[in-house]
mmCIF file of C-alpha atoms and ligand atoms in Angstrom:
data_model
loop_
_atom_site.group_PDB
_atom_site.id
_atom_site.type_symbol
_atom_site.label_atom_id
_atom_site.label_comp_id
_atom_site.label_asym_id
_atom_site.label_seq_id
_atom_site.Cartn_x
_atom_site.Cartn_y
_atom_site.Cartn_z
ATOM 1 C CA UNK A 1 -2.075 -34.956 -12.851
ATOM 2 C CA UNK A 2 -1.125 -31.712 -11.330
ATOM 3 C CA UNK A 3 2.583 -30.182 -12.600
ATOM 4 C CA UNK A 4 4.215 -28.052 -9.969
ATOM 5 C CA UNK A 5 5.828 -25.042 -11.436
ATOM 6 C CA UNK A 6 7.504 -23.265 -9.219
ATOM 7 C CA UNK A 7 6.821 -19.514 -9.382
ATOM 8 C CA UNK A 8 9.345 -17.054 -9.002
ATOM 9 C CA UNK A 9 8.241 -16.127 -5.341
ATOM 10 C CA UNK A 10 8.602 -19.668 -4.308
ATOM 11 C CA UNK A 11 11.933 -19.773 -2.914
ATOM 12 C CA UNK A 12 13.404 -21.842 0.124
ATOM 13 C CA UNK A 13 13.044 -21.318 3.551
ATOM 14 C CA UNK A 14 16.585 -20.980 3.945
ATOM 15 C CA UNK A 15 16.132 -17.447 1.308
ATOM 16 C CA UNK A 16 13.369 -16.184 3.572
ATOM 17 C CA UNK A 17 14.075 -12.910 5.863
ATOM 18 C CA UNK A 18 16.919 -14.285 8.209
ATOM 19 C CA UNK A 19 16.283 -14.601 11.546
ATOM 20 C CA UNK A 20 19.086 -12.813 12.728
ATOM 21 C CA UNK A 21 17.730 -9.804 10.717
ATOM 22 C CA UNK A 22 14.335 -9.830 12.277
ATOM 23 C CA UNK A 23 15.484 -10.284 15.517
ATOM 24 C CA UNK A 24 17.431 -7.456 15.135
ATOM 25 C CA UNK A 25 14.628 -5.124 13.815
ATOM 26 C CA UNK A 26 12.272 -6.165 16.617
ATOM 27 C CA UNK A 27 15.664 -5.233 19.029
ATOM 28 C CA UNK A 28 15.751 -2.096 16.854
ATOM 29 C CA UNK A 29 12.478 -1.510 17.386
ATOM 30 C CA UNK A 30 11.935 -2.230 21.152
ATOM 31 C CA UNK A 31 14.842 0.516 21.547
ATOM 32 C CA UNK A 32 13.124 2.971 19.613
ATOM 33 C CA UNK A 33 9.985 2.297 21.604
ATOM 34 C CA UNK A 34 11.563 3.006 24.850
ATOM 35 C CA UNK A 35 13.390 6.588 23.300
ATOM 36 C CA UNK A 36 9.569 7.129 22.277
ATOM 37 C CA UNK A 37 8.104 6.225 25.779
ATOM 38 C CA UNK A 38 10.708 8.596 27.118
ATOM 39 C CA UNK A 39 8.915 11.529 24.814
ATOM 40 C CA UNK A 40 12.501 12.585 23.870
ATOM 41 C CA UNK A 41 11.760 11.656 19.912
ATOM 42 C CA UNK A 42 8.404 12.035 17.874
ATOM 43 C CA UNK A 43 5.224 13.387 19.713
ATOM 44 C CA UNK A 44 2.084 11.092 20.965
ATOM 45 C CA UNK A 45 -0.199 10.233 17.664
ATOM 46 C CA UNK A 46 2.634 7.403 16.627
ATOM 47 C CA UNK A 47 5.088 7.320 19.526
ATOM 48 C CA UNK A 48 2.131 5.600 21.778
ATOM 49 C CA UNK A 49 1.571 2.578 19.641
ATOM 50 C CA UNK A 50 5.259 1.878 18.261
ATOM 51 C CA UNK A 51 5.408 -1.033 20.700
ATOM 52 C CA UNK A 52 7.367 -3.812 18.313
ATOM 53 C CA UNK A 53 4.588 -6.096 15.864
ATOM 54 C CA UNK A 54 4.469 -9.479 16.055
ATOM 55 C CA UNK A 55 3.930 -11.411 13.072
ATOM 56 C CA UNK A 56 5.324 -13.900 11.365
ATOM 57 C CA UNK A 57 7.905 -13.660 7.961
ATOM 58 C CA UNK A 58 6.295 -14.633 4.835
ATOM 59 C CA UNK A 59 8.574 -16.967 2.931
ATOM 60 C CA UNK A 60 6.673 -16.132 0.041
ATOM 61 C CA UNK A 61 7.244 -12.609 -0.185
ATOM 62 C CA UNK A 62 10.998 -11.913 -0.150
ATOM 63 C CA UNK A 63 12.204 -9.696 -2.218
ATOM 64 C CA UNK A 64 15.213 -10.317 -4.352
ATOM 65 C CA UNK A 65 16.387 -6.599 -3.491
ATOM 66 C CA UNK A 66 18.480 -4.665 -0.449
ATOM 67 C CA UNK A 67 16.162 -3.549 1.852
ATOM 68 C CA UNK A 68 15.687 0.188 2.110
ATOM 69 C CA UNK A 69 16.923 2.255 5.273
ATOM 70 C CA UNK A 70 14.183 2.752 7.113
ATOM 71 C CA UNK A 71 15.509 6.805 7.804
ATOM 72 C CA UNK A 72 14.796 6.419 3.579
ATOM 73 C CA UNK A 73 11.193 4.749 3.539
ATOM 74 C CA UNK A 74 9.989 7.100 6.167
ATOM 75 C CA UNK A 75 11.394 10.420 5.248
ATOM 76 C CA UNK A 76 10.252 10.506 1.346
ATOM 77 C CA UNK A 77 6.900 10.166 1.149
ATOM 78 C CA UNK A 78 4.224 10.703 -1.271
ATOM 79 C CA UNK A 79 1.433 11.968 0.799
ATOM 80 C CA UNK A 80 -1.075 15.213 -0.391
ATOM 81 C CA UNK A 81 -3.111 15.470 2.507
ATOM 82 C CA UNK A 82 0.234 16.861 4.521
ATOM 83 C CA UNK A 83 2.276 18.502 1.765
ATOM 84 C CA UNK A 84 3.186 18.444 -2.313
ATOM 85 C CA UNK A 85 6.326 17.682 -1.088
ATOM 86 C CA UNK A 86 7.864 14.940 0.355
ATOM 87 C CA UNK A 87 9.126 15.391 3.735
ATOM 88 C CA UNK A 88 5.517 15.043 5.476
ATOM 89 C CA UNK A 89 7.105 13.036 8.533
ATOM 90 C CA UNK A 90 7.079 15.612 10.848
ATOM 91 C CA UNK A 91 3.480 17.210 9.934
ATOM 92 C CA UNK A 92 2.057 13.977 10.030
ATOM 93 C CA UNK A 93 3.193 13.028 13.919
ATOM 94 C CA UNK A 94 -0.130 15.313 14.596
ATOM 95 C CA UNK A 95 -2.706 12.675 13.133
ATOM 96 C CA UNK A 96 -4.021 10.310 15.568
ATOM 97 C CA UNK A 97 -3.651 7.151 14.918
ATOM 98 C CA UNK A 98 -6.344 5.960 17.230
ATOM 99 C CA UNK A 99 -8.947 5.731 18.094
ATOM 100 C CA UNK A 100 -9.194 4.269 14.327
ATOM 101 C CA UNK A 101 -12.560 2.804 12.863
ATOM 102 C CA UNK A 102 -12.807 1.029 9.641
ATOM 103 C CA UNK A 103 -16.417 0.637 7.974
ATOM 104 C CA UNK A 104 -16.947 -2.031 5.411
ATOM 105 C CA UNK A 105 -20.233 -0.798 3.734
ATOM 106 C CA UNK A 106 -21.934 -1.235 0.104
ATOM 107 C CA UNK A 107 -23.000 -4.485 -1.875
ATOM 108 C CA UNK A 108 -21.836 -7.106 0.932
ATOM 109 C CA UNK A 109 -24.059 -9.351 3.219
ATOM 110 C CA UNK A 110 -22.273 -8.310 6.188
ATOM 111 C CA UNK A 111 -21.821 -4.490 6.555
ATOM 112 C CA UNK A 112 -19.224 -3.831 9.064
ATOM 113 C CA UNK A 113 -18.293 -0.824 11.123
ATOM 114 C CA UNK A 114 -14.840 -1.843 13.389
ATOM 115 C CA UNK A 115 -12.649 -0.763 15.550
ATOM 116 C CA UNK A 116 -9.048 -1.100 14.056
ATOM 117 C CA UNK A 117 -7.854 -3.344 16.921
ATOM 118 C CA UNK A 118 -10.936 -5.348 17.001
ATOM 119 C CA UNK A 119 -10.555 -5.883 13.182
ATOM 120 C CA UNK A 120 -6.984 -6.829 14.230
ATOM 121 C CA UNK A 121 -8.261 -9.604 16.003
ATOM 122 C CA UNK A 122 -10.248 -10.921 13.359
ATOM 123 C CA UNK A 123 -7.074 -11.903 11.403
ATOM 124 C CA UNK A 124 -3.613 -13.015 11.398
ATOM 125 C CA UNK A 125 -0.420 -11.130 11.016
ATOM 126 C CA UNK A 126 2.581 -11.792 8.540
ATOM 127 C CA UNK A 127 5.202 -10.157 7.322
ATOM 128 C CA UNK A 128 5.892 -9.316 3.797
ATOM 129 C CA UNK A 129 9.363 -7.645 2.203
ATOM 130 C CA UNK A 130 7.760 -6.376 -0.430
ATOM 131 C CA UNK A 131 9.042 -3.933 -3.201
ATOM 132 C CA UNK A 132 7.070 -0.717 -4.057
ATOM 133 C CA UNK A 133 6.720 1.338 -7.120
ATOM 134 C CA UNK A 134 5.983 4.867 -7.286
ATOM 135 C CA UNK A 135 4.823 6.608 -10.641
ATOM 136 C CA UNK A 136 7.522 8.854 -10.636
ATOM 137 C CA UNK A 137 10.011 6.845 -10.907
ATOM 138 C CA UNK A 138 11.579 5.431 -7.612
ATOM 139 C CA UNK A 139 11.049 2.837 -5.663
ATOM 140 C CA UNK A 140 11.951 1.193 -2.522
ATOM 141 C CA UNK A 141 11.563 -2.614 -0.590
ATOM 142 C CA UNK A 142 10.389 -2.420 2.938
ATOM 143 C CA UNK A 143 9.300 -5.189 5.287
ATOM 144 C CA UNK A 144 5.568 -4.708 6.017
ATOM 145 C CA UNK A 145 3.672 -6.329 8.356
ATOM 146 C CA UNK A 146 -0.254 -6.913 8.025
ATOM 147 C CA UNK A 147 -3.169 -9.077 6.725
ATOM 148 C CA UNK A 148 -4.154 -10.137 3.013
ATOM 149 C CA UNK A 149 -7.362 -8.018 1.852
ATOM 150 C CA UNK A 150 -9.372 -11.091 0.873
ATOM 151 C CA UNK A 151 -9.099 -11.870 4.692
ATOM 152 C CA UNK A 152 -11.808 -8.014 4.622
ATOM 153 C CA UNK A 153 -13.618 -9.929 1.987
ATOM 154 C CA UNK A 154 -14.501 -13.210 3.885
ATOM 155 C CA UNK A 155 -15.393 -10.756 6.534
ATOM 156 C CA UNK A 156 -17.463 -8.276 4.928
ATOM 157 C CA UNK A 157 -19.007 -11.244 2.202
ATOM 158 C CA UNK A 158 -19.336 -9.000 -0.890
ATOM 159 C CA UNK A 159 -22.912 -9.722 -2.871
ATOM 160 C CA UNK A 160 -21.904 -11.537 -6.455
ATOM 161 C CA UNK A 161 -23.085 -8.147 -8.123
ATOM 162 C CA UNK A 162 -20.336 -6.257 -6.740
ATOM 163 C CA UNK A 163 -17.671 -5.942 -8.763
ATOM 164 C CA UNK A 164 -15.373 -3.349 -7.647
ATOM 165 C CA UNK A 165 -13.847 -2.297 -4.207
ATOM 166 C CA UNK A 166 -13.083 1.259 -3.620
ATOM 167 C CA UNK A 167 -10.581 2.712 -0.468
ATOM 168 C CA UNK A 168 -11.407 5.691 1.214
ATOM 169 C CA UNK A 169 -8.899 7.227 3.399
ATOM 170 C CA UNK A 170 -9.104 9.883 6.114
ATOM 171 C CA UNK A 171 -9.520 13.454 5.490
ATOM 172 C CA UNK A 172 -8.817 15.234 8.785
ATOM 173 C CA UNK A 173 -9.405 19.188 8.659
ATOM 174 C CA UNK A 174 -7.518 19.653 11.751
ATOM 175 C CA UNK A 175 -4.423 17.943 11.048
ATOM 176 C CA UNK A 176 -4.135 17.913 7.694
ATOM 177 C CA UNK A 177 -3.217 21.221 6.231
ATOM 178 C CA UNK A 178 -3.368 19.638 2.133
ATOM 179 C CA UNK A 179 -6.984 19.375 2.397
ATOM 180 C CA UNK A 180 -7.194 23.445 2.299
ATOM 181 C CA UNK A 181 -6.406 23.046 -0.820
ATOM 182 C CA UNK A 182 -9.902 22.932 -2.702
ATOM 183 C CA UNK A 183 -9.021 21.900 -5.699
ATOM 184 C CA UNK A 184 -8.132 18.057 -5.369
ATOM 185 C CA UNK A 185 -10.864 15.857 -5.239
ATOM 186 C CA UNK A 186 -10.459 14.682 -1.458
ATOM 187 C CA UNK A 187 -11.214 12.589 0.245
ATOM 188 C CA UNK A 188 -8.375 10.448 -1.524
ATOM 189 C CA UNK A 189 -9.810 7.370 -2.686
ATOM 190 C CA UNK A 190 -8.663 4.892 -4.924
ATOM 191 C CA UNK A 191 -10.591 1.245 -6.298
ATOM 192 C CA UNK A 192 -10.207 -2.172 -7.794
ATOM 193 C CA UNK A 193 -11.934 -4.782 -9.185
ATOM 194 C CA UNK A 194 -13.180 -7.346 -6.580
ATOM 195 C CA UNK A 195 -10.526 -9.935 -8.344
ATOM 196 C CA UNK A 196 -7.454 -7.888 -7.579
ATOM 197 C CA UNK A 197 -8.932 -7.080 -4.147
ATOM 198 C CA UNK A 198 -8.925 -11.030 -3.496
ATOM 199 C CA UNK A 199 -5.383 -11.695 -4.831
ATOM 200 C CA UNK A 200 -3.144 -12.924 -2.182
ATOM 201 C CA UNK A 201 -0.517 -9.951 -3.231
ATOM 202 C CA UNK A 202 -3.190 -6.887 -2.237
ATOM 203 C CA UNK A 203 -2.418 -6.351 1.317
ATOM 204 C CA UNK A 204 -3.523 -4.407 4.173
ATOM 205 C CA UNK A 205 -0.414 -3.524 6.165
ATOM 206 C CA UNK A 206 -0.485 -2.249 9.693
ATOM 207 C CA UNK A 207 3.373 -2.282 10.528
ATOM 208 C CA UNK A 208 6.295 -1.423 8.800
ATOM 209 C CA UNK A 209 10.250 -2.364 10.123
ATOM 210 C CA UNK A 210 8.111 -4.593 12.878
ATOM 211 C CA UNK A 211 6.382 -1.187 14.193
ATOM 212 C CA UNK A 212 3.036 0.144 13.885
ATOM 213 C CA UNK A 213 2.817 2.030 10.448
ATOM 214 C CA UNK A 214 3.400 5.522 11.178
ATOM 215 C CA UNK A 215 1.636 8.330 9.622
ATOM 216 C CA UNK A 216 3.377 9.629 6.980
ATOM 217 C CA UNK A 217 3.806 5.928 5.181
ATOM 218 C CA UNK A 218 -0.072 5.469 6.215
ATOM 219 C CA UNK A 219 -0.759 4.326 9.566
ATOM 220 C CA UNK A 220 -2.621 3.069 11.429
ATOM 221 C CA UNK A 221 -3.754 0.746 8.293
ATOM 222 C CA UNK A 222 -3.061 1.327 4.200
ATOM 223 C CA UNK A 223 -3.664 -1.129 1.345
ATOM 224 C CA UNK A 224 -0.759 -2.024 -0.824
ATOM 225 C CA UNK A 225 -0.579 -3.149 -4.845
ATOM 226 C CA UNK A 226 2.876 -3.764 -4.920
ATOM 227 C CA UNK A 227 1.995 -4.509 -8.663
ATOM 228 C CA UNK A 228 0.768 -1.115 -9.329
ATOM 229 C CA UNK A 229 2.446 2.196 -9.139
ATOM 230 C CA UNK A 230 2.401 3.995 -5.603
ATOM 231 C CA UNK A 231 -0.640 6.035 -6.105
ATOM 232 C CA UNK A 232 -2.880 3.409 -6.278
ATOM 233 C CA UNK A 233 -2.158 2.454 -2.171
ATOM 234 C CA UNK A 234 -4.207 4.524 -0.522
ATOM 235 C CA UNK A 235 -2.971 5.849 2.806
ATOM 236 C CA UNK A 236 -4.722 5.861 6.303
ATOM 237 C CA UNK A 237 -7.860 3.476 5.218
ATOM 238 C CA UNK A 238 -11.004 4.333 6.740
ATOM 239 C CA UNK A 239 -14.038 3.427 4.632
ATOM 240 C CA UNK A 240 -13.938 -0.149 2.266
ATOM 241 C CA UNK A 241 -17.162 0.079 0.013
ATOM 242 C CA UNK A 242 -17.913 -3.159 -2.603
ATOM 243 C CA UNK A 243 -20.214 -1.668 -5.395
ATOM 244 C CA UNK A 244 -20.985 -2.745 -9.164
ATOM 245 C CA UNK A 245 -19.777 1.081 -10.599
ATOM 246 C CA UNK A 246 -16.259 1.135 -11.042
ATOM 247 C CA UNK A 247 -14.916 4.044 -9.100
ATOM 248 C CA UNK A 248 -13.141 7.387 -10.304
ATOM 249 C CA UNK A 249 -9.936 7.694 -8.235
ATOM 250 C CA UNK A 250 -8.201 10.742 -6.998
ATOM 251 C CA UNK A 251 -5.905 10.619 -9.701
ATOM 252 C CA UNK A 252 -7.945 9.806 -12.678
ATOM 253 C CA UNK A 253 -10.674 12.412 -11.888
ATOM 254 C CA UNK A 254 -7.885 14.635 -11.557
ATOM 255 C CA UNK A 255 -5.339 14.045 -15.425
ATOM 256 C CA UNK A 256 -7.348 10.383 -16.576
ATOM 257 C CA UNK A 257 -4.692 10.496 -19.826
ATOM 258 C CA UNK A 258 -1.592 10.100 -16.714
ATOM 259 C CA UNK A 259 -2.832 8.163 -13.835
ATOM 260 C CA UNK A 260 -6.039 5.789 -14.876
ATOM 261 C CA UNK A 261 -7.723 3.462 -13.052
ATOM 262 C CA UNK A 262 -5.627 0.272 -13.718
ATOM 263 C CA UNK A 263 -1.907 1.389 -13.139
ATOM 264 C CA UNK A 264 -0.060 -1.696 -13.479
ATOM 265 C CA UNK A 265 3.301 -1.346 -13.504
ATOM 266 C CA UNK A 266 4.923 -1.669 -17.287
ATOM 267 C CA UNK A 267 8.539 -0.083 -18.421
ATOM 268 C CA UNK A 268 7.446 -0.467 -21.841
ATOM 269 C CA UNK A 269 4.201 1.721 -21.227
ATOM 270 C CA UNK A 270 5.893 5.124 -20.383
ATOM 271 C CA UNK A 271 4.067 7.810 -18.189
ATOM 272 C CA UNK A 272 2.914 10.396 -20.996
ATOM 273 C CA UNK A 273 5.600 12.932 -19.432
ATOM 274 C CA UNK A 274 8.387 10.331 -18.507
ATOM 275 C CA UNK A 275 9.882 6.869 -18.784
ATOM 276 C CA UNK A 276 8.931 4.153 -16.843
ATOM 277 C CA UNK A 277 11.922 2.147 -18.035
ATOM 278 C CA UNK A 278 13.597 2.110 -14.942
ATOM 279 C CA UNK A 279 13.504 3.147 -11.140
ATOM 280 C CA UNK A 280 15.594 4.475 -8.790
ATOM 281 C CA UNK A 281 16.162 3.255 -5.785
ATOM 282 C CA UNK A 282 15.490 5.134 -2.803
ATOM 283 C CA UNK A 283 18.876 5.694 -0.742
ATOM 284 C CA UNK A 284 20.987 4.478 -2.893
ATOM 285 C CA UNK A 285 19.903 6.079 -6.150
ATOM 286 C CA UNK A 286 21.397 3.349 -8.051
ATOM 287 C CA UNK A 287 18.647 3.091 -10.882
ATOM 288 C CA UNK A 288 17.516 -0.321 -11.635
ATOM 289 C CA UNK A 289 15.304 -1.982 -14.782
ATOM 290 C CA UNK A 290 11.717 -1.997 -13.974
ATOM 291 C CA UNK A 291 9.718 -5.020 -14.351
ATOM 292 C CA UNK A 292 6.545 -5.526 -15.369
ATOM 293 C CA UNK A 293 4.022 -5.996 -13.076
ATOM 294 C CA UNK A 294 6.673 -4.714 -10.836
ATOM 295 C CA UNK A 295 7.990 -8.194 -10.773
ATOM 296 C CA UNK A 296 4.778 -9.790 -9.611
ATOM 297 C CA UNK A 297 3.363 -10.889 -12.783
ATOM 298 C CA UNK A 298 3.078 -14.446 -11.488
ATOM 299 C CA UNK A 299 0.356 -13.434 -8.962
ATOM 300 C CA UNK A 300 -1.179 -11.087 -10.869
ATOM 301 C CA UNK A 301 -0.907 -11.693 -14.774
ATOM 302 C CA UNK A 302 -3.455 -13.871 -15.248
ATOM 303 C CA UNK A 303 -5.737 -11.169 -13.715
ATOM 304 C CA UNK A 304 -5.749 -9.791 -17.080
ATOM 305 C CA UNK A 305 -6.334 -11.776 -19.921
ATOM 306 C CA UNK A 306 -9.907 -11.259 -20.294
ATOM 307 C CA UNK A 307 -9.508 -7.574 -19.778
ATOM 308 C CA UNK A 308 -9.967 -6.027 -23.186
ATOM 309 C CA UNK A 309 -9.679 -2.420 -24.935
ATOM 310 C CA UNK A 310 -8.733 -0.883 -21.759
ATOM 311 C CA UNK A 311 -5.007 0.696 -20.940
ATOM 312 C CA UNK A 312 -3.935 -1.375 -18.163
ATOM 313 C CA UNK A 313 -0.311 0.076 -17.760
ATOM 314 C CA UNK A 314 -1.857 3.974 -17.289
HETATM 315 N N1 MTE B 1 -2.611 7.962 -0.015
HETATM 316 C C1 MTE B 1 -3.130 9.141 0.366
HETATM 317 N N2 MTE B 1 -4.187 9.152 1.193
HETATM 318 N N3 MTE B 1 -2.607 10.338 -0.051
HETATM 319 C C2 MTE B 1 -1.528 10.377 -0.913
HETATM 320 O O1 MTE B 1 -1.087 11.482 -1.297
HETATM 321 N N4 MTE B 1 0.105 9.099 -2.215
HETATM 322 C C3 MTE B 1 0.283 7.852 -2.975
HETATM 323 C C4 MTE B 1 0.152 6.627 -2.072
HETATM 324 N N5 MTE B 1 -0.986 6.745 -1.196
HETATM 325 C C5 MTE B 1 -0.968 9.142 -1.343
HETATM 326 C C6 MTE B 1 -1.521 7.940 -0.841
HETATM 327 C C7 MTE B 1 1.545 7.804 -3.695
HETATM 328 S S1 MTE B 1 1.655 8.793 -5.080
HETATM 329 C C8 MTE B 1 2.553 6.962 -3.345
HETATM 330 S S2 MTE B 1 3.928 6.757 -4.311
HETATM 331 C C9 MTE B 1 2.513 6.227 -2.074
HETATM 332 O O2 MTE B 1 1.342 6.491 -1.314
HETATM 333 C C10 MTE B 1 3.722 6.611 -1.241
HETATM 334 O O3 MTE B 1 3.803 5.805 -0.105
HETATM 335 P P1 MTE B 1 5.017 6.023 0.904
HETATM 336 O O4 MTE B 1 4.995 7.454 1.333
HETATM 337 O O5 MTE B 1 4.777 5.064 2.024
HETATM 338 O O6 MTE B 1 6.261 5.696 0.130
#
């Protein structure tokens, strides 16, 4: 006999993403297209693509949170190639967003090398409000609109050796002025195990607010572990490689006793520096318990419980 329990994720369709509010983001979003069009806002790399995305609201992924303003998600960002500091969004309007390749390479029976709206076609769109946790300490819940990662791995077919998935993302020498900077470890890259890569939460999002992605939130195409803090969602994919050596990230090979390999989200682990008892919340700055797992830990727990002797909150 099979007992339903319902998880806390599995809400009613009536508590999914009302209509009325994604109507009104695609509105939104076809007016900000046209201001684009008109050149009179943001210059080419994004403004050509931010045609409106369809896709369809996920159900499953609605987040018991307000959303964030979107002024807020795309104006604080977290993103070294451009700048230590946050406000990227302008330097980043320079990166090209296309044309975009992905290349799915390493222990899989189907080595791939795609354009990103070829790929596109390969899969279907949804849309997920999902909430997002950086390591320092805030946090924010933005629609998102893109594909599950296992949808790469039924592509690509990963060999039953590999065991670990690691994202490369772009390092571009003309646009990117952080990558002068000699002493990070680019290109950034960060990894998995093949398991989290193939749980329905890891995501490979393509729109954000019912637009393209832009660049300083990681267009044209980032991965997401909503479970895990921010760092671990690498920005601007370009390169998926499926190997049996777990990877090194950015991060790790730069302070391994702050930002390790696993990075699930804990407020009873703290950062060594910091607290990671609670988060505030972008906009608002009304600070807010953190959860573990970033409140995902019915997707995701049981992940974990054959994971031994390793720190899986650092
Ligand atoms: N990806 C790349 N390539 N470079 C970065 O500096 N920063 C990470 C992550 N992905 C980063 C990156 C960090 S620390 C966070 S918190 C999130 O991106 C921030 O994403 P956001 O700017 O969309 O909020």
């Amino acid at each position: 006999m099979v007992i339903h329990i319902r998880r806390g994720w599995e809400l009613p369709e009536s508590a999914a993403t009302p209509e009325h509010f994604v109507l009104g983001r695609r509105k939104a979003a076809l007016g900000l297209g046209s201001i684009l069009a008109a050149g009179t806002l943001a210059p080419r790399a994004w403004a050509q693509d931010a045609a409106p995305m369809a896709a369809t609201p996920s159900p499953r992924f609605v987040a018991d949170r307000a959303l964030t303003a979107e002024k807020e998600a795309t104006s604080y960002n977290n993103y070294y190639e451009f700048s230590t500091g946050k406000s990227v969004a302008s330097a980043a309007q320079r990166f090209a967003q296309r044309p975009w390749t992905v290349k799915l390479d390493g222990m899989v029976e189907k080595p791939l090398e795609l354009g990103l709206d070829d790929l596109l076609k390969q899969v279907s769109l949804e849309e997920r409000v999902l909430r997002h946790r950086c390591v320092e300490a805030w946090a924010m819940t933005v629609p998102w609109t893109g594909f599950p990662m296992a949808a790469l791995l039924k592509l690509a077919a990963p060999l039953s050796s590999a065991k670990y998935v690691v994202f490369e993302t772009a390092a571009d020498r003309s646009t990117m002025p952080g990558l002068r900077q000699s002493w990070y470890p680019w290109p950034y890259k960060e990894g998995c195990t093949i398991a989290e890569a193939g749980n329905e939460l890891c995501f490979m999002a393509v729109g954000l607010y019912g637009k393209p992605v832009p660049p300083q939130n990681g267009g044209p195409i980032r991965v997401l572990f909503p479970w895990k803090y921010g760092f671990k969602s690498g920005k601007a994919i370009t390169r998926i490689t499926f190997t049996d050596q777990r990877p090194v990230s950015f991060w790790e090979k730069l302070q391994a006793s702050e930002y390790g390999f696993w990075a699930n989200v804990n407020p009873q682990v703290p950062h060594p520096r910091w607290s990671q008892a609670s988060e505030r919340l972008l906009g608002s700055n009304e600070q807010v318990p953190t959860r573990l797992f970033n409140g995902y830990a019915d997707f995701v727990a049981g992940l974990y419980t054959d994971v031994k002797g390793e720190n899986l909150y650092l």
